[in-house]
Tab-separated table of C-alpha atoms and ligand atoms in Angstrom:
chain	number	residue	atom	x	y	z
G	3	MET	CA	166.443	-90.591	67.713
G	4	GLU	CA	162.723	-91.016	68.213
G	5	ARG	CA	161.413	-94.014	66.314
G	6	ILE	CA	158.499	-93.643	63.907
G	7	ASP	CA	155.247	-95.590	64.243
G	8	LEU	CA	154.614	-97.200	60.850
G	9	LYS	CA	150.968	-97.983	61.597
G	10	GLY	CA	148.997	-95.179	59.999
G	11	LEU	CA	151.983	-93.669	58.212
G	12	PRO	CA	150.994	-92.671	54.661
G	13	LEU	CA	152.651	-94.950	52.087
G	14	LYS	CA	154.282	-92.005	50.304
G	15	LYS	CA	156.033	-91.015	53.527
G	16	LEU	CA	157.334	-94.507	54.146
G	17	GLU	CA	158.507	-94.773	50.526
G	18	GLY	CA	160.410	-91.514	50.981
G	19	LEU	CA	162.015	-92.723	54.200
G	20	ILE	CA	162.974	-96.112	52.784
G	21	GLU	CA	164.400	-94.634	49.589
G	22	GLY	CA	166.250	-92.030	51.630
G	23	LYS	CA	168.049	-94.884	53.372
G	24	GLY	CA	169.109	-96.403	50.087
G	25	TRP	CA	166.470	-99.123	49.666
G	26	GLU	CA	164.116	-99.819	46.778
G	27	LYS	CA	160.800	-98.006	46.918
G	28	TYR	CA	158.731	-101.198	46.667
G	29	ARG	CA	160.055	-102.301	50.051
G	30	ALA	CA	157.660	-99.773	51.628
G	31	LYS	CA	154.649	-101.650	50.270
G	32	GLN	CA	156.038	-104.926	51.523
G	33	VAL	CA	156.432	-103.466	55.005
G	34	MET	CA	152.921	-101.986	54.986
G	35	ARG	CA	151.367	-105.313	53.988
G	36	TRP	CA	152.916	-106.903	57.065
G	37	VAL	CA	151.871	-104.045	59.324
G	38	TYR	CA	148.205	-104.315	58.323
G	39	LYS	CA	148.315	-108.064	58.548
G	40	GLY	CA	148.967	-107.459	62.222
G	41	VAL	CA	152.680	-108.226	62.299
G	42	SER	CA	154.632	-105.802	64.460
G	43	ASP	CA	157.943	-107.582	64.861
G	44	PHE	CA	160.251	-106.719	61.974
G	45	SER	CA	162.070	-110.030	62.262
G	46	GLU	CA	158.843	-111.763	61.167
G	47	MET	CA	158.708	-109.775	57.928
G	48	THR	CA	160.327	-112.604	56.056
G	49	ASN	CA	160.348	-111.200	52.540
G	50	LEU	CA	162.562	-108.288	53.596
G	51	PRO	CA	166.352	-108.559	53.569
G	52	GLN	CA	167.797	-109.249	57.041
G	53	LYS	CA	169.727	-105.988	56.877
G	54	LEU	CA	166.567	-103.953	56.259
G	55	ARG	CA	164.789	-105.718	59.128
G	56	ARG	CA	167.649	-104.790	61.462
G	57	GLU	CA	167.701	-101.204	60.242
G	58	LEU	CA	163.941	-100.823	60.636
G	59	LYS	CA	164.239	-101.776	64.293
G	60	GLU	CA	166.525	-98.799	64.786
G	61	TRP	CA	164.299	-96.072	63.359
G	62	ALA	CA	160.800	-97.494	63.286
G	63	TYR	CA	158.284	-99.476	65.307
G	64	VAL	CA	154.721	-100.716	64.897
G	65	GLY	CA	152.311	-99.358	67.499
G	66	ASN	CA	150.227	-101.838	69.458
G	67	ILE	CA	147.285	-101.628	71.789
G	68	GLU	CA	146.392	-104.481	74.086
G	69	ILE	CA	143.049	-106.137	74.812
G	70	VAL	CA	142.529	-106.063	78.578
G	71	LYS	CA	138.898	-107.015	78.839
G	72	LYS	CA	136.231	-108.465	76.624
G	73	HIS	CA	132.482	-108.683	77.189
G	74	ILE	CA	130.300	-110.765	74.925
G	75	SER	CA	126.592	-109.944	74.884
G	76	LYS	CA	124.063	-112.684	75.555
G	77	THR	CA	122.913	-112.625	71.962
G	78	GLY	CA	126.493	-113.252	70.861
G	79	TYR	CA	126.239	-110.532	68.229
G	80	THR	CA	128.068	-107.809	70.115
G	81	THR	CA	131.437	-107.827	71.838
G	82	LYS	CA	132.849	-104.937	73.773
G	83	TYR	CA	136.606	-104.600	74.087
G	84	LEU	CA	138.617	-102.563	76.509
G	85	PHE	CA	142.084	-101.723	75.236
G	86	LYS	CA	145.098	-100.458	77.111
G	87	LEU	CA	147.221	-97.913	75.273
G	88	ASP	CA	150.986	-97.480	75.521
G	89	ASP	CA	150.620	-94.744	78.129
G	90	GLY	CA	148.249	-96.818	80.268
G	91	ASN	CA	145.037	-95.088	79.173
G	92	ILE	CA	141.986	-97.251	78.597
G	93	ILE	CA	139.624	-97.017	75.623
G	94	GLU	CA	136.670	-99.031	74.420
G	95	THR	CA	135.671	-100.482	71.082
G	96	VAL	CA	132.567	-102.411	70.076
G	97	TYR	CA	132.247	-105.193	67.529
G	98	MET	CA	128.801	-105.795	66.043
G	99	LYS	CA	127.847	-108.653	63.793
G	100	TYR	CA	125.007	-107.765	61.426
G	101	SER	CA	123.397	-109.646	58.590
G	102	TYR	CA	125.045	-107.223	56.148
G	103	GLY	CA	128.537	-107.443	57.590
G	104	ASN	CA	130.916	-107.038	60.500
G	105	SER	CA	131.136	-103.618	62.012
G	106	VAL	CA	133.497	-101.984	64.478
G	107	CYS	CA	132.627	-98.888	66.496
G	108	VAL	CA	135.885	-97.060	67.113
G	109	SER	CA	136.807	-94.474	69.766
G	110	SER	CA	138.570	-91.353	68.518
G	111	GLN	CA	139.646	-89.822	71.847
G	112	VAL	CA	140.378	-90.974	75.389
G	113	GLY	CA	137.186	-89.655	76.991
G	114	CYS	CA	135.453	-86.599	75.562
G	115	ASN	CA	134.911	-82.984	76.565
G	116	MET	CA	131.719	-82.200	74.718
G	117	GLY	CA	129.718	-82.461	77.938
G	118	CYS	CA	126.500	-83.989	76.543
G	119	SER	CA	124.219	-84.545	79.510
G	120	PHE	CA	123.176	-88.116	78.677
G	121	CYS	CA	126.575	-89.547	77.722
G	122	ALA	CA	128.998	-91.499	79.919
G	123	SER	CA	132.083	-90.810	77.775
G	124	THR	CA	132.267	-87.193	78.791
G	125	ILE	CA	132.072	-87.476	82.565
G	126	ASP	CA	135.831	-87.236	83.213
G	127	GLY	CA	136.553	-85.004	80.226
G	128	CYS	CA	138.954	-85.643	77.384
G	129	VAL	CA	142.417	-86.957	78.248
G	130	ARG	CA	143.875	-86.830	74.730
G	131	ASN	CA	143.320	-87.533	71.066
G	132	LEU	CA	143.978	-91.008	69.717
G	133	SER	CA	146.559	-91.411	66.978
G	134	ALA	CA	145.641	-92.935	63.613
G	135	SER	CA	147.725	-95.917	64.719
G	136	GLU	CA	145.589	-96.432	67.828
G	137	MET	CA	142.378	-96.226	65.789
G	138	ILE	CA	143.699	-98.638	63.168
G	139	ASP	CA	144.746	-101.061	65.848
G	140	GLN	CA	141.232	-101.144	67.317
G	141	VAL	CA	140.038	-102.502	63.972
G	142	LEU	CA	143.009	-104.779	63.489
G	143	LYS	CA	142.845	-106.354	66.945
G	144	VAL	CA	139.069	-106.903	66.762
G	145	GLN	CA	139.403	-108.424	63.297
G	146	LYS	CA	142.058	-110.791	64.544
G	147	ASP	CA	140.217	-111.708	67.721
G	148	GLN	CA	136.950	-112.369	65.875
G	149	CYS	CA	138.642	-114.165	62.954
G	150	GLN	CA	136.238	-112.172	60.772
G	151	LYS	CA	136.998	-109.632	58.091
G	152	ILE	CA	135.736	-106.212	59.190
G	153	THR	CA	133.500	-104.720	56.491
G	154	HIS	CA	132.112	-101.565	58.149
G	155	VAL	CA	133.612	-98.995	60.498
G	156	VAL	CA	131.774	-96.337	62.482
G	157	VAL	CA	133.666	-93.631	64.348
G	158	MET	CA	131.005	-93.388	67.004
G	159	GLY	CA	132.760	-94.537	70.147
G	160	SER	CA	134.104	-92.184	72.817
G	161	GLY	CA	135.325	-88.805	71.653
G	162	GLU	CA	134.508	-86.168	69.097
G	163	PRO	CA	136.191	-87.247	65.843
G	164	LEU	CA	136.022	-83.821	64.211
G	165	LEU	CA	138.216	-82.461	66.995
G	166	ASN	CA	140.858	-85.022	66.037
G	167	TYR	CA	140.519	-84.344	62.355
G	168	ASP	CA	143.939	-85.111	60.846
G	169	GLU	CA	144.377	-88.442	62.595
G	170	VAL	CA	140.807	-89.512	61.795
G	171	ILE	CA	141.295	-88.736	58.100
G	172	LYS	CA	144.606	-90.652	58.080
G	173	PHE	CA	142.784	-93.559	59.730
G	174	LEU	CA	139.961	-93.569	57.162
G	175	LYS	CA	142.472	-93.539	54.316
G	176	VAL	CA	144.270	-96.580	55.706
G	177	LEU	CA	140.935	-98.391	56.044
G	178	ASN	CA	140.279	-97.639	52.401
G	179	SER	CA	143.734	-98.487	51.074
G	180	PRO	CA	144.171	-101.843	49.317
G	181	LEU	CA	147.362	-102.227	51.357
G	182	GLY	CA	145.367	-101.600	54.519
G	183	PHE	CA	141.824	-102.933	54.900
G	184	ASN	CA	140.364	-102.288	51.448
G	185	ILE	CA	137.067	-101.058	52.926
G	186	SER	CA	135.007	-98.758	50.726
G	187	PHE	CA	134.539	-95.215	52.052
G	188	ARG	CA	130.801	-95.820	51.686
G	189	ARG	CA	131.039	-98.332	54.499
G	190	MET	CA	132.533	-95.823	56.908
G	191	THR	CA	130.576	-93.461	59.141
G	192	VAL	CA	131.857	-90.532	61.159
G	193	SER	CA	129.584	-89.210	63.887
G	194	THR	CA	129.760	-85.640	65.194
G	195	CYS	CA	127.923	-83.555	67.752
G	196	GLY	CA	128.165	-80.661	65.283
G	197	ILE	CA	131.547	-78.930	65.004
G	198	VAL	CA	130.336	-76.657	62.218
G	199	PRO	CA	133.589	-75.360	60.645
G	200	VAL	CA	134.977	-78.898	60.479
G	201	ILE	CA	131.826	-80.179	58.738
G	202	TYR	CA	132.646	-77.725	55.916
G	203	LYS	CA	136.241	-78.916	55.882
G	204	LEU	CA	135.140	-82.554	55.721
G	205	ALA	CA	132.754	-81.780	52.850
G	206	ASP	CA	135.702	-80.411	50.877
G	207	GLU	CA	137.765	-83.518	51.597
G	208	ASN	CA	135.625	-85.335	49.050
G	209	LEU	CA	135.534	-88.736	50.718
G	210	PRO	CA	132.249	-90.572	50.119
G	211	ILE	CA	131.835	-91.535	53.775
G	212	THR	CA	128.561	-91.178	55.685
G	213	LEU	CA	128.355	-88.244	58.038
G	214	SER	CA	126.195	-88.793	61.066
G	215	VAL	CA	125.085	-85.785	63.095
G	216	SER	CA	124.008	-86.218	66.700
G	217	LEU	CA	121.013	-83.917	66.857
G	218	HIS	CA	119.002	-85.054	69.898
G	219	ALA	CA	116.889	-81.880	70.045
G	220	PRO	CA	115.210	-79.736	67.380
G	221	MET	CA	115.046	-76.470	69.353
G	222	ASP	CA	118.011	-74.403	70.555
G	223	SER	CA	116.517	-73.947	74.027
G	224	LEU	CA	116.485	-77.712	74.595
G	225	ARG	CA	119.652	-78.543	72.672
G	226	ASN	CA	121.593	-75.933	74.679
G	227	ARG	CA	120.571	-77.762	77.816
G	228	ILE	CA	121.638	-81.236	76.780
G	229	MET	CA	124.489	-80.482	74.350
G	230	PRO	CA	126.720	-77.555	75.381
G	231	ILE	CA	128.256	-77.447	71.868
G	232	ASN	CA	124.968	-75.961	70.678
G	233	LYS	CA	125.795	-72.700	72.440
G	234	LYS	CA	128.798	-72.389	70.180
G	235	PHE	CA	127.206	-73.727	66.998
G	236	PRO	CA	123.423	-73.274	67.177
G	237	LEU	CA	120.962	-75.252	65.103
G	238	HIS	CA	120.618	-72.860	62.171
G	239	GLU	CA	124.394	-72.902	61.640
G	240	LEU	CA	124.524	-76.673	62.016
G	241	ILE	CA	121.692	-77.238	59.551
G	242	GLU	CA	123.300	-74.883	57.052
G	243	ALA	CA	126.553	-76.849	57.296
G	244	VAL	CA	124.678	-80.132	56.903
G	245	LYS	CA	122.942	-78.844	53.770
G	246	PHE	CA	126.286	-77.779	52.356
G	247	TYR	CA	127.694	-81.224	53.110
G	248	VAL	CA	124.828	-83.006	51.348
G	249	GLU	CA	125.036	-80.709	48.347
G	250	ARG	CA	128.791	-80.918	48.091
G	251	THR	CA	129.172	-84.679	48.511
G	252	GLY	CA	125.862	-85.943	47.137
G	253	ARG	CA	125.705	-88.198	50.184
G	254	ARG	CA	122.660	-88.670	52.349
G	255	ILE	CA	123.216	-87.596	55.914
G	256	THR	CA	122.199	-89.470	59.069
G	257	PHE	CA	120.752	-87.740	62.099
G	258	GLU	CA	121.078	-89.496	65.441
G	259	TYR	CA	118.350	-88.734	67.936
G	260	VAL	CA	118.617	-90.286	71.409
G	261	LEU	CA	115.101	-90.439	72.845
G	262	ILE	CA	115.050	-89.507	76.517
G	263	LYS	CA	111.857	-89.863	78.508
G	264	GLY	CA	110.124	-86.570	79.233
G	265	LEU	CA	112.928	-84.526	77.707
G	266	ASN	CA	112.935	-84.696	73.910
G	267	ASP	CA	110.259	-87.304	73.138
G	268	SER	CA	107.167	-85.075	72.903
G	269	LYS	CA	104.886	-84.570	69.925
G	270	LEU	CA	106.102	-80.972	69.791
G	271	CYS	CA	109.710	-82.179	69.493
G	272	ALA	CA	108.760	-84.547	66.683
G	273	GLU	CA	106.931	-81.741	64.870
G	274	ASN	CA	109.824	-79.353	65.280
G	275	LEU	CA	112.215	-82.024	64.084
G	276	VAL	CA	110.159	-82.452	60.932
G	277	LYS	CA	110.260	-78.706	60.284
G	278	LEU	CA	114.000	-78.609	60.815
G	279	ILE	CA	115.046	-81.429	58.483
G	280	ARG	CA	112.172	-82.094	56.072
G	281	ASP	CA	113.971	-80.638	53.043
G	282	ILE	CA	117.269	-82.453	53.676
G	283	ASN	CA	118.258	-85.752	52.065
G	284	CYS	CA	118.590	-87.613	55.342
G	285	HIS	CA	117.830	-90.639	57.453
G	286	VAL	CA	116.960	-90.444	61.136
G	287	ASN	CA	118.169	-93.011	63.663
G	288	LEU	CA	116.081	-92.979	66.797
G	289	ILE	CA	118.025	-94.411	69.719
G	290	PRO	CA	116.123	-95.217	72.913
G	291	ALA	CA	118.406	-93.752	75.618
G	292	ASN	CA	120.568	-96.150	77.530
G	293	PRO	CA	120.361	-95.445	81.222
G	294	ILE	CA	123.771	-94.622	82.696
G	295	ALA	CA	124.733	-94.888	86.328
G	296	GLU	CA	125.721	-91.240	86.800
G	297	ARG	CA	122.768	-89.659	85.020
G	298	ASP	CA	119.107	-89.601	85.752
G	299	ILE	CA	117.762	-90.522	82.326
G	300	GLU	CA	115.231	-93.040	81.161
G	301	ARG	CA	114.092	-94.264	77.798
G	302	PRO	CA	110.527	-93.499	76.707
G	303	LYS	CA	107.850	-96.208	76.637
G	304	PRO	CA	107.696	-98.200	73.393
G	305	GLU	CA	104.377	-96.475	72.503
G	306	THR	CA	105.997	-93.047	72.776
G	307	ILE	CA	108.918	-94.176	70.615
G	308	ASN	CA	106.538	-95.553	67.997
G	309	GLU	CA	104.454	-92.389	67.978
G	310	PHE	CA	107.555	-90.266	67.502
G	311	LYS	CA	108.619	-92.515	64.657
G	312	ARG	CA	105.181	-92.467	63.039
G	313	LEU	CA	105.022	-88.692	63.053
G	314	LEU	CA	108.334	-88.479	61.210
G	315	GLU	CA	107.278	-91.126	58.700
G	316	GLN	CA	103.961	-89.426	58.036
G	317	ASN	CA	105.967	-86.415	56.964
G	318	GLY	CA	108.097	-88.358	54.531
G	319	ILE	CA	111.187	-88.701	56.703
G	320	LYS	CA	113.062	-91.978	56.570
G	321	VAL	CA	113.539	-93.280	60.063
G	322	THR	CA	114.662	-96.386	61.934
G	323	VAL	CA	114.705	-97.212	65.604
G	324	ARG	CA	118.172	-98.478	66.243
G	325	ARG	CA	118.383	-102.135	67.036
G	326	GLU	CA	120.176	-102.554	70.277
G	327	LEU	CA	122.738	-105.218	70.435
G	328	GLY	CA	124.883	-104.454	73.388
G	329	ARG	CA	122.822	-103.037	76.182
G	330	ASP	CA	123.482	-105.917	78.550
G	331	ILE	CA	127.232	-105.427	78.261
G	332	ASP	CA	127.306	-101.650	78.805
G	333	ALA	CA	128.217	-101.325	75.163
G	334	ALA	CA	126.787	-97.873	74.904
G	335	CYS	CA	128.966	-94.838	74.845
G	336	GLY	CA	131.718	-95.018	77.383
G	337	GLN	CA	129.860	-97.026	79.959
G	338	LEU	CA	132.136	-100.019	80.276
G	339	ARG	CA	135.234	-97.860	80.449
G	340	ARG	CA	133.614	-95.781	83.222
G	341	LYS	CA	132.697	-98.856	85.155
G	342	VAL	CA	136.207	-100.237	84.961
G	343	LEU	CA	137.847	-96.911	85.849
G	344	LYS	CA	135.542	-96.569	88.852
G	345	GLU	CA	136.270	-100.072	90.056
G	346	GLY	CA	139.944	-99.269	89.630
G	347	VAL	CA	140.942	-102.750	88.589
G	348	ILE	CA	141.150	-104.523	85.330
G	349	ASN	CA	140.863	-108.247	85.578
G	350	PRO	CA	142.698	-110.244	82.999
G	351	LEU	CA	140.564	-111.844	80.281
D	30	LIG	N1	130.991	-87.195	69.576
D	30	LIG	C1	130.347	-87.921	68.522
D	30	LIG	C2	130.573	-89.409	68.549
D	30	LIG	C3	130.418	-90.109	69.877
D	30	LIG	S1	128.779	-90.243	70.542
D	30	LIG	C4	128.878	-87.584	68.473
D	30	LIG	O1	128.410	-86.829	69.340
D	30	LIG	O2	128.215	-87.999	67.556
D	30	LIG	C5	128.064	-91.525	69.608
D	30	LIG	C6	126.560	-91.609	69.730
D	30	LIG	O3	126.152	-92.228	70.966
D	30	LIG	C7	125.913	-90.256	69.696
D	30	LIG	O4	124.832	-90.167	68.819
D	30	LIG	C8	125.521	-90.111	71.147
D	30	LIG	O5	124.558	-89.174	71.285
D	30	LIG	C9	125.083	-91.509	71.516
D	30	LIG	N2	124.888	-91.685	72.966
D	30	LIG	C10	125.595	-91.136	73.955
D	30	LIG	N3	125.092	-91.476	75.185
D	30	LIG	C11	124.040	-92.261	74.964
D	30	LIG	C12	123.090	-92.940	75.820
D	30	LIG	N4	123.141	-92.823	77.154
D	30	LIG	N5	122.137	-93.691	75.224
D	30	LIG	C13	122.072	-93.808	73.871
D	30	LIG	N6	122.924	-93.208	73.022
D	30	LIG	C14	123.897	-92.422	73.548
C-alpha cells in the first residue's frame, strides 16, 4: 500500500481516514499540530496512543525536504536556501527579513517552462510541479532554521503557480489554517505571468490574497518578444482578466515590471503602461533587472529608473522601486539553482 503524505493533507481528509480506522476524530487535529510544528517521526507525537503511532507508520508519512546549501547576504537580511527533494531535484527558496515581518519566497515548480527571456528559472524548462507538502516544507524549514515566525509568504520563486493550481491552493489553505501557520490570506501573494483562464478561476476562489501579475511590457509586440505566454494570452485578454479579478475580490492588484536597459525602459513604454493600467486599482513594482549569466541583459541607469517612476506617479499610479536584498547571493529568480546545477556539485553547509 502506498503511504499518504500528511503534510498538506486537508484536515477533513485526515479526519475521515482516522475515523475510518476506528479512532476518534480529534486525533486528526493532534497529528496535524505535530506535523506543522515540524515533527515528522510519529514516535515523537507523544500525546497519541502508542498503537495509533505504530499504525500511522504503516499507512502514512510526513514529507520532508532537506537544506543542502544556504547563502546569507552581506546585509544579513536575506538568506537563500537550496533544498533537495525526495527525488533528488533541487529547488530554491528565499527568506527576507523586513521591518514589517518575515517573508518567504516559495518556488512552485522545479524549473519553469514559461520561457521569459530575462529569467534564469526557465532555462532548462520545467521538470515537475511541486506538491503542497514540498511548498509547505519550504516555509517550515526556513522558519525553523531562522528561529523566526514567518508572517508573509510570496509564491514568486521558480515556476508558474497558476499551472500548479490545486497544490498551490492547498498550500495557501494550510498557511492560513490555525492548525498550520495561522497566516492571514492578506499576507500571501501569488505571482503569475498571466495564465488568463486561471486568473478567472482564482478570482472565484474568493481568497483575499494579493495577485501579482508580471507585466514587463505594455505593448503586445514587445511582450511577445520577452514573454512567450503573451502570444497565447495577449494584453487585452490579460487586462480584462485582471479587471475581473479586482472587481470580484475587491483586492488591489500588483503589477511587476522588470526594467531592462534599452528594452522596456523608454518614455514610450512608461506612457503606454499608464494608458494600459490607469483605470485599475493597482500598485506597480519596478524591479531593476538582475543580470544573469546566460542572458545579455542590463539594468537601466538610476536616472532612467527614476524617470520611469516619475512618469507613472505623475499619472496617479502608485509605484515603488523594489528594494533589493539579495543580489549579492544570486537570490533572484532561479540563479543560485542554475549555478549549482552547472557546477554539478553541492557542497555541504
Ligand atoms: N511565474 C511567475 C512567478 C515567478 S517569476 C511570474 O512570472 O510572475 C517571479 C518574478 O521574478 C517575476 O516578476 C519575474 O519577472 C521576476 N524576474 C525574473 N527574472 C528576473 C531578473 N533577471 N531580474 C529581476 N526580476 C526577475
